[in-house]
PDB file of C-alpha atoms in Angstrom:
ATOM      1  CA  MET A  30      79.257  14.842  -6.184  1.00 89.00           C
ATOM      2  CA  LEU A  31      78.776  14.448  -9.702  1.00 97.00           C
ATOM      3  CA  ASN A  32      79.210  11.336 -11.322  1.00 98.00           C
ATOM      4  CA  TYR A  33      81.773  10.793 -13.993  1.00 98.00           C
ATOM      5  CA  ILE A  34      84.155   9.114 -15.933  1.00 98.00           C
ATOM      6  CA  ASP A  35      87.121  10.064 -16.731  1.00 97.00           C
ATOM      7  CA  ILE A  36      88.474   9.125 -19.805  1.00 96.00           C
ATOM      8  CA  PRO A  37      93.182   9.064 -20.140  1.00 92.00           C
ATOM      9  CA  ALA A  38      94.977  11.048 -23.711  1.00 89.00           C
ATOM     10  CA  ALA A  39      95.362   8.289 -26.062  1.00 78.00           C
ATOM     11  CA  SER A  40      99.635   7.514 -26.233  1.00 70.00           C
ATOM     12  CA  GLY A  41     100.900   9.727 -29.360  1.00 64.00           C
ATOM     13  CA  PRO A  42     103.903  11.314 -29.646  1.00 60.00           C
ATOM     14  CA  PHE A  43     102.141  14.977 -28.804  1.00 61.00           C
ATOM     15  CA  VAL A  44     101.973  15.399 -24.731  1.00 62.00           C
ATOM     16  CA  SER A  45      99.289  17.957 -23.625  1.00 71.00           C
ATOM     17  CA  ASP A  46      98.685  18.654 -19.916  1.00 86.00           C
ATOM     18  CA  LYS A  47      94.996  19.284 -20.988  1.00 94.00           C
ATOM     19  CA  VAL A  48      91.776  18.592 -19.945  1.00 97.00           C
ATOM     20  CA  MET A  49      88.692  18.634 -21.518  1.00 98.00           C
ATOM     21  CA  ILE A  50      84.693  18.420 -19.194  1.00 98.00           C
ATOM     22  CA  ILE A  51      81.571  17.457 -21.256  1.00 98.00           C
ATOM     23  CA  MET A  52      78.287  17.377 -20.195  1.00 98.00           C
ATOM     24  CA  HIS A  53      75.951  16.293 -21.757  1.00 98.00           C
ATOM     25  CA  GLY A  54      72.063  17.591 -22.178  1.00 98.00           C
ATOM     26  CA  ARG A  55      69.375  16.967 -20.704  1.00 98.00           C
ATOM     27  CA  GLY A  56      67.628  14.009 -20.256  1.00 98.00           C
ATOM     28  CA  ASP A  57      71.016  12.503 -21.692  1.00 98.00           C
ATOM     29  CA  VAL A  58      73.668  10.336 -19.878  1.00 98.00           C
ATOM     30  CA  LYS A  59      78.046  11.214 -19.348  1.00 98.00           C
ATOM     31  CA  GLU A  60      78.731   7.163 -21.351  1.00 98.00           C
ATOM     32  CA  SER A  61      76.926   8.593 -24.871  1.00 98.00           C
ATOM     33  CA  PHE A  62      80.132  11.113 -24.918  1.00 98.00           C
ATOM     34  CA  ILE A  63      82.535   8.618 -24.757  1.00 98.00           C
ATOM     35  CA  PRO A  64      82.788   8.226 -29.098  1.00 98.00           C
ATOM     36  CA  PHE A  65      81.835  12.346 -28.856  1.00 98.00           C
ATOM     37  CA  CYS A  66      85.916  12.110 -27.288  1.00 97.00           C
ATOM     38  CA  ARG A  67      87.000   9.150 -30.019  1.00 95.00           C
ATOM     39  CA  GLU A  68      86.163  11.375 -32.811  1.00 96.00           C
ATOM     40  CA  LEU A  69      88.225  14.364 -31.562  1.00 96.00           C
ATOM     41  CA  ASN A  70      90.902  12.093 -31.155  1.00 90.00           C
ATOM     42  CA  MET A  71      92.398  15.261 -29.393  1.00 91.00           C
ATOM     43  CA  THR A  72      96.116  13.071 -28.627  1.00 86.00           C
ATOM     44  CA  GLY A  73      96.756  14.124 -25.181  1.00 88.00           C
ATOM     45  CA  MET A  74      93.663  15.596 -24.639  1.00 94.00           C
ATOM     46  CA  SER A  75      92.206  13.770 -21.489  1.00 95.00           C
ATOM     47  CA  TYR A  76      88.366  13.993 -20.667  1.00 97.00           C
ATOM     48  CA  ARG A  77      85.972  14.248 -17.752  1.00 98.00           C
ATOM     49  CA  LEU A  78      82.479  12.819 -18.768  1.00 98.00           C
ATOM     50  CA  LEU A  79      79.793  14.295 -16.580  1.00 98.00           C
ATOM     51  CA  ASP A  80      76.553  13.428 -14.620  1.00 98.00           C
ATOM     52  CA  ALA A  81      74.189  16.286 -14.452  1.00 98.00           C
ATOM     53  CA  PRO A  82      72.773  16.706 -11.247  1.00 98.00           C
ATOM     54  CA  GLU A  83      68.520  16.388 -11.263  1.00 97.00           C
ATOM     55  CA  ALA A  84      67.361  12.899 -12.478  1.00 97.00           C
ATOM     56  CA  TYR A  85      65.563  13.247 -15.966  1.00 96.00           C
ATOM     57  CA  SER A  86      63.814   9.878 -17.869  1.00 90.00           C
ATOM     58  CA  PHE A  87      66.088   7.761 -18.553  1.00 93.00           C
ATOM     59  CA  GLY A  88      69.005  10.412 -17.748  1.00 98.00           C
ATOM     60  CA  TYR A  89      70.207  13.105 -15.904  1.00 98.00           C
ATOM     61  CA  SER A  90      69.030  17.624 -16.125  1.00 98.00           C
ATOM     62  CA  TRP A  91      70.701  20.782 -15.680  1.00 98.00           C
ATOM     63  CA  TYR A  92      67.915  22.902 -14.965  1.00 98.00           C
ATOM     64  CA  PRO A  93      64.642  22.537 -14.810  1.00 96.00           C
ATOM     65  CA  LEU A  94      62.436  23.022 -18.138  1.00 91.00           C
ATOM     66  CA  PRO A  95      59.670  26.104 -18.785  1.00 86.00           C
ATOM     67  CA  PRO A  96      57.332  28.073 -17.041  1.00 89.00           C
ATOM     68  CA  GLU A  97      60.339  27.280 -13.845  1.00 93.00           C
ATOM     69  CA  ALA A  98      62.950  29.569 -14.044  1.00 92.00           C
ATOM     70  CA  PRO A  99      66.107  27.647 -13.782  1.00 96.00           C
ATOM     71  CA  PHE A 100      68.777  29.820 -12.640  1.00 96.00           C
ATOM     72  CA  LYS A 101      68.566  28.666  -9.160  1.00 97.00           C
ATOM     73  CA  ALA A 102      69.752  24.835 -10.282  1.00 98.00           C
ATOM     74  CA  ILE A 103      71.789  27.221 -12.913  1.00 98.00           C
ATOM     75  CA  SER A 104      73.827  28.483  -9.854  1.00 98.00           C
ATOM     76  CA  THR A 105      73.920  24.747  -7.440  1.00 98.00           C
ATOM     77  CA  SER A 106      74.901  23.066 -11.214  1.00 98.00           C
ATOM     78  CA  ILE A 107      77.977  25.398 -11.415  1.00 98.00           C
ATOM     79  CA  ASP A 108      79.206  24.818  -7.157  1.00 98.00           C
ATOM     80  CA  LEU A 109      78.647  20.481  -8.681  1.00 98.00           C
ATOM     81  CA  ILE A 110      80.812  21.882 -11.483  1.00 98.00           C
ATOM     82  CA  LEU A 111      83.378  23.572 -10.180  1.00 98.00           C
ATOM     83  CA  GLU A 112      83.646  20.854  -7.288  1.00 98.00           C
ATOM     84  CA  GLN A 113      84.855  18.821 -10.656  1.00 97.00           C
ATOM     85  CA  ILE A 114      87.706  21.377 -11.727  1.00 97.00           C
ATOM     86  CA  LYS A 115      88.516  22.099  -8.319  1.00 96.00           C
ATOM     87  CA  SER A 116      89.215  17.886  -7.753  1.00 96.00           C
ATOM     88  CA  LEU A 117      91.243  17.409 -10.782  1.00 95.00           C
ATOM     89  CA  ASN A 118      93.892  19.575  -9.705  1.00 93.00           C
ATOM     90  CA  VAL A 119      94.154  21.239 -12.664  1.00 94.00           C
ATOM     91  CA  LYS A 120      94.431  24.768 -13.972  1.00 96.00           C
ATOM     92  CA  SER A 121      92.104  26.412 -14.931  1.00 97.00           C
ATOM     93  CA  GLU A 122      93.794  27.509 -17.970  1.00 97.00           C
ATOM     94  CA  ASN A 123      94.791  24.039 -18.912  1.00 97.00           C
ATOM     95  CA  ILE A 124      91.153  23.040 -18.793  1.00 98.00           C
ATOM     96  CA  PHE A 125      88.446  22.912 -21.370  1.00 98.00           C
ATOM     97  CA  LEU A 126      84.618  23.610 -20.940  1.00 98.00           C
ATOM     98  CA  CYS A 127      82.633  21.772 -22.924  1.00 98.00           C
ATOM     99  CA  GLY A 128      79.433  20.985 -23.292  1.00 98.00           C
ATOM    100  CA  PHE A 129      75.508  20.084 -25.511  1.00 98.00           C
ATOM    101  CA  SER A 130      72.380  21.466 -25.070  1.00 98.00           C
ATOM    102  CA  GLN A 131      72.318  22.000 -21.748  1.00 98.00           C
ATOM    103  CA  GLY A 132      74.787  21.771 -20.907  1.00 98.00           C
ATOM    104  CA  GLY A 133      76.449  24.051 -23.388  1.00 98.00           C
ATOM    105  CA  ALA A 134      74.240  26.684 -21.851  1.00 98.00           C
ATOM    106  CA  LEU A 135      76.099  25.451 -18.397  1.00 98.00           C
ATOM    107  CA  ALA A 136      79.680  25.625 -19.871  1.00 98.00           C
ATOM    108  CA  LEU A 137      79.446  29.187 -20.715  1.00 98.00           C
ATOM    109  CA  GLU A 138      77.105  29.930 -17.664  1.00 98.00           C
ATOM    110  CA  VAL A 139      80.362  28.585 -15.200  1.00 98.00           C
ATOM    111  CA  ALA A 140      82.505  30.777 -17.771  1.00 98.00           C
ATOM    112  CA  MET A 141      80.098  34.195 -17.144  1.00 98.00           C
ATOM    113  CA  GLN A 142      79.622  33.833 -14.103  1.00 97.00           C
ATOM    114  CA  THR A 143      83.287  32.469 -12.102  1.00 96.00           C
ATOM    115  CA  LYS A 144      85.230  34.604 -14.536  1.00 85.00           C
ATOM    116  CA  LEU A 145      88.227  32.282 -14.021  1.00 95.00           C
ATOM    117  CA  LYS A 146      90.290  32.130 -17.590  1.00 97.00           C
ATOM    118  CA  PHE A 147      89.916  28.051 -18.943  1.00 98.00           C
ATOM    119  CA  ALA A 148      91.471  27.213 -22.154  1.00 98.00           C
ATOM    120  CA  GLY A 149      88.192  27.512 -23.952  1.00 98.00           C
ATOM    121  CA  VAL A 150      84.481  26.884 -23.419  1.00 98.00           C
ATOM    122  CA  VAL A 151      82.650  25.176 -25.893  1.00 98.00           C
ATOM    123  CA  ALA A 152      78.820  24.898 -26.382  1.00 98.00           C
ATOM    124  CA  LEU A 153      77.295  22.830 -29.156  1.00 98.00           C
ATOM    125  CA  SER A 154      73.656  23.602 -29.575  1.00 98.00           C
ATOM    126  CA  PRO A 155      72.840  25.456 -26.195  1.00 98.00           C
ATOM    127  CA  ARG A 156      70.607  27.651 -25.063  1.00 97.00           C
ATOM    128  CA  ILE A 157      71.499  31.626 -23.879  1.00 97.00           C
ATOM    129  CA  PHE A 158      70.221  32.949 -20.937  1.00 96.00           C
ATOM    130  CA  LEU A 159      70.817  36.642 -21.734  1.00 95.00           C
ATOM    131  CA  ARG A 160      69.650  38.610 -18.918  1.00 95.00           C
ATOM    132  CA  LYS A 161      71.077  41.842 -17.618  1.00 95.00           C
ATOM    133  CA  GLU A 162      73.474  40.592 -14.372  1.00 94.00           C
ATOM    134  CA  ILE A 163      75.178  39.269 -17.478  1.00 94.00           C
ATOM    135  CA  LEU A 164      75.240  41.701 -19.970  1.00 95.00           C
ATOM    136  CA  ASP A 165      76.501  44.199 -17.629  1.00 96.00           C
ATOM    137  CA  GLN A 166      79.238  42.432 -17.519  1.00 96.00           C
ATOM    138  CA  THR A 167      82.456  42.164 -20.156  1.00 97.00           C
ATOM    139  CA  TYR A 168      84.071  38.914 -21.406  1.00 97.00           C
ATOM    140  CA  GLU A 169      87.201  39.035 -23.182  1.00 96.00           C
ATOM    141  CA  SER A 170      89.305  36.356 -20.911  1.00 96.00           C
ATOM    142  CA  ILE A 171      87.336  34.501 -22.700  1.00 98.00           C
ATOM    143  CA  ASP A 172      87.740  31.993 -25.735  1.00 98.00           C
ATOM    144  CA  ALA A 173      84.353  30.283 -27.222  1.00 98.00           C
ATOM    145  CA  TYR A 174      84.273  28.099 -30.192  1.00 98.00           C
ATOM    146  CA  ILE A 175      79.775  27.724 -30.454  1.00 98.00           C
ATOM    147  CA  ALA A 176      77.707  26.311 -33.059  1.00 98.00           C
ATOM    148  CA  HIS A 177      74.191  25.733 -33.657  1.00 98.00           C
ATOM    149  CA  GLY A 178      71.802  23.619 -36.383  1.00 98.00           C
ATOM    150  CA  LEU A 179      69.719  25.504 -38.785  1.00 98.00           C
ATOM    151  CA  HIS A 180      67.183  23.257 -38.612  1.00 98.00           C
ATOM    152  CA  ASP A 181      66.970  22.820 -34.537  1.00 98.00           C
ATOM    153  CA  GLU A 182      63.832  21.669 -33.428  1.00 97.00           C
ATOM    154  CA  MET A 183      64.013  21.731 -29.553  1.00 97.00           C
ATOM    155  CA  ILE A 184      66.293  25.747 -28.999  1.00 97.00           C
ATOM    156  CA  PRO A 185      65.779  28.067 -32.765  1.00 97.00           C
ATOM    157  CA  PHE A 186      68.959  28.784 -34.705  1.00 98.00           C
ATOM    158  CA  GLU A 187      67.913  32.683 -34.037  1.00 98.00           C
ATOM    159  CA  GLU A 188      67.951  32.203 -30.206  1.00 97.00           C
ATOM    160  CA  THR A 189      71.025  31.590 -29.923  1.00 97.00           C
ATOM    161  CA  PHE A 190      71.852  33.912 -32.690  1.00 98.00           C
ATOM    162  CA  LYS A 191      70.774  36.484 -31.048  1.00 97.00           C
ATOM    163  CA  GLY A 192      73.225  35.551 -28.158  1.00 98.00           C
ATOM    164  CA  ILE A 193      75.719  35.499 -30.115  1.00 98.00           C
ATOM    165  CA  ASN A 194      75.686  39.085 -31.085  1.00 97.00           C
ATOM    166  CA  GLU A 195      75.184  40.089 -27.585  1.00 98.00           C
ATOM    167  CA  LEU A 196      77.868  38.046 -26.503  1.00 98.00           C
ATOM    168  CA  LYS A 197      80.355  39.868 -28.641  1.00 97.00           C
ATOM    169  CA  LYS A 198      78.707  42.954 -27.751  1.00 97.00           C
ATOM    170  CA  CYS A 199      80.315  41.872 -24.350  1.00 97.00           C
ATOM    171  CA  GLN A 200      83.578  41.391 -25.619  1.00 97.00           C
ATOM    172  CA  MET A 201      83.614  37.378 -25.083  1.00 98.00           C
ATOM    173  CA  LYS A 202      86.080  36.053 -27.742  1.00 98.00           C
ATOM    174  CA  LEU A 203      83.717  33.573 -29.930  1.00 96.00           C
ATOM    175  CA  LYS A 204      83.267  31.507 -32.802  1.00 98.00           C
ATOM    176  CA  PHE A 205      80.464  31.010 -34.659  1.00 98.00           C
ATOM    177  CA  SER A 206      79.469  28.530 -36.510  1.00 98.00           C
ATOM    178  CA  GLN A 207      76.051  27.287 -37.861  1.00 98.00           C
ATOM    179  CA  PHE A 208      74.999  24.130 -40.025  1.00 98.00           C
ATOM    180  CA  GLU A 209      72.540  21.851 -41.961  1.00 98.00           C
ATOM    181  CA  MET A 210      71.328  19.602 -38.910  1.00 98.00           C
ATOM    182  CA  GLY A 211      68.499  19.704 -35.957  1.00 98.00           C
ATOM    183  CA  HIS A 212      69.183  19.319 -32.598  1.00 98.00           C
ATOM    184  CA  GLU A 213      72.601  17.428 -32.534  1.00 98.00           C
ATOM    185  CA  ILE A 214      75.898  17.100 -33.346  1.00 98.00           C
ATOM    186  CA  ASP A 215      77.877  16.355 -36.646  1.00 97.00           C
ATOM    187  CA  ILE A 216      80.797  15.190 -37.943  1.00 97.00           C
ATOM    188  CA  LEU A 217      81.695  18.561 -39.418  1.00 98.00           C
ATOM    189  CA  GLU A 218      81.172  20.251 -37.033  1.00 98.00           C
ATOM    190  CA  ILE A 219      83.546  18.097 -34.515  1.00 98.00           C
ATOM    191  CA  MET A 220      86.057  18.434 -37.700  1.00 98.00           C
ATOM    192  CA  GLU A 221      85.665  21.996 -37.584  1.00 98.00           C
ATOM    193  CA  LEU A 222      85.691  22.372 -33.377  1.00 98.00           C
ATOM    194  CA  ARG A 223      89.068  19.702 -33.662  1.00 97.00           C
ATOM    195  CA  ASP A 224      90.442  21.979 -36.268  1.00 97.00           C
ATOM    196  CA  TRP A 225      89.882  24.847 -33.043  1.00 98.00           C
ATOM    197  CA  LEU A 226      91.446  23.050 -30.289  1.00 97.00           C
ATOM    198  CA  ASN A 227      94.161  22.198 -32.071  1.00 94.00           C
ATOM    199  CA  GLU A 228      94.796  26.010 -31.624  1.00 95.00           C
ATOM    200  CA  ARG A 229      95.141  25.629 -28.285  1.00 94.00           C
ATOM    201  CA  ILE A 230      96.956  22.636 -27.139  1.00 87.00           C
TER     202      ILE A 230
END
């Protein structure tokens, strides 16, 4: 079972049964995304922040770096995330999957590989793993928000942009935005994401 933190929904006039599962990037920890939840400021949304399974540097990792192939570790991580989804006792239609960098890749992989219907998928500065078994499918049931920095020094913008075009060909419903930033999360990105989420609460 992955380590996690639950953040209950903020009190307010609006009540929602939506939950967001948040997955950090390589070498990070779940606690880093507590401020992100505060900045989103989604009344009625509760959160579950996860630690990845493998120790890495000062934090954790969802899958290894090249030249090691990532897919065995991705499969293991997907199984662990599905355990978390089951333990929430919430319908998948009421769950948003959200991740940054490696976590964003996992959010997309969970949605594409399981074919569960989620409230939405959020991938911030993700690496998109294009391969035949993924591109041979259609994903019309996936509603995704994907954003990337034009100056990303870790995952080139052009690489993710190519992945976006391929996912669109696979009928994924997605909103893609680019920002004047590096490998990070920008406040303008959070504001746009908040609007996107509000349309789906």
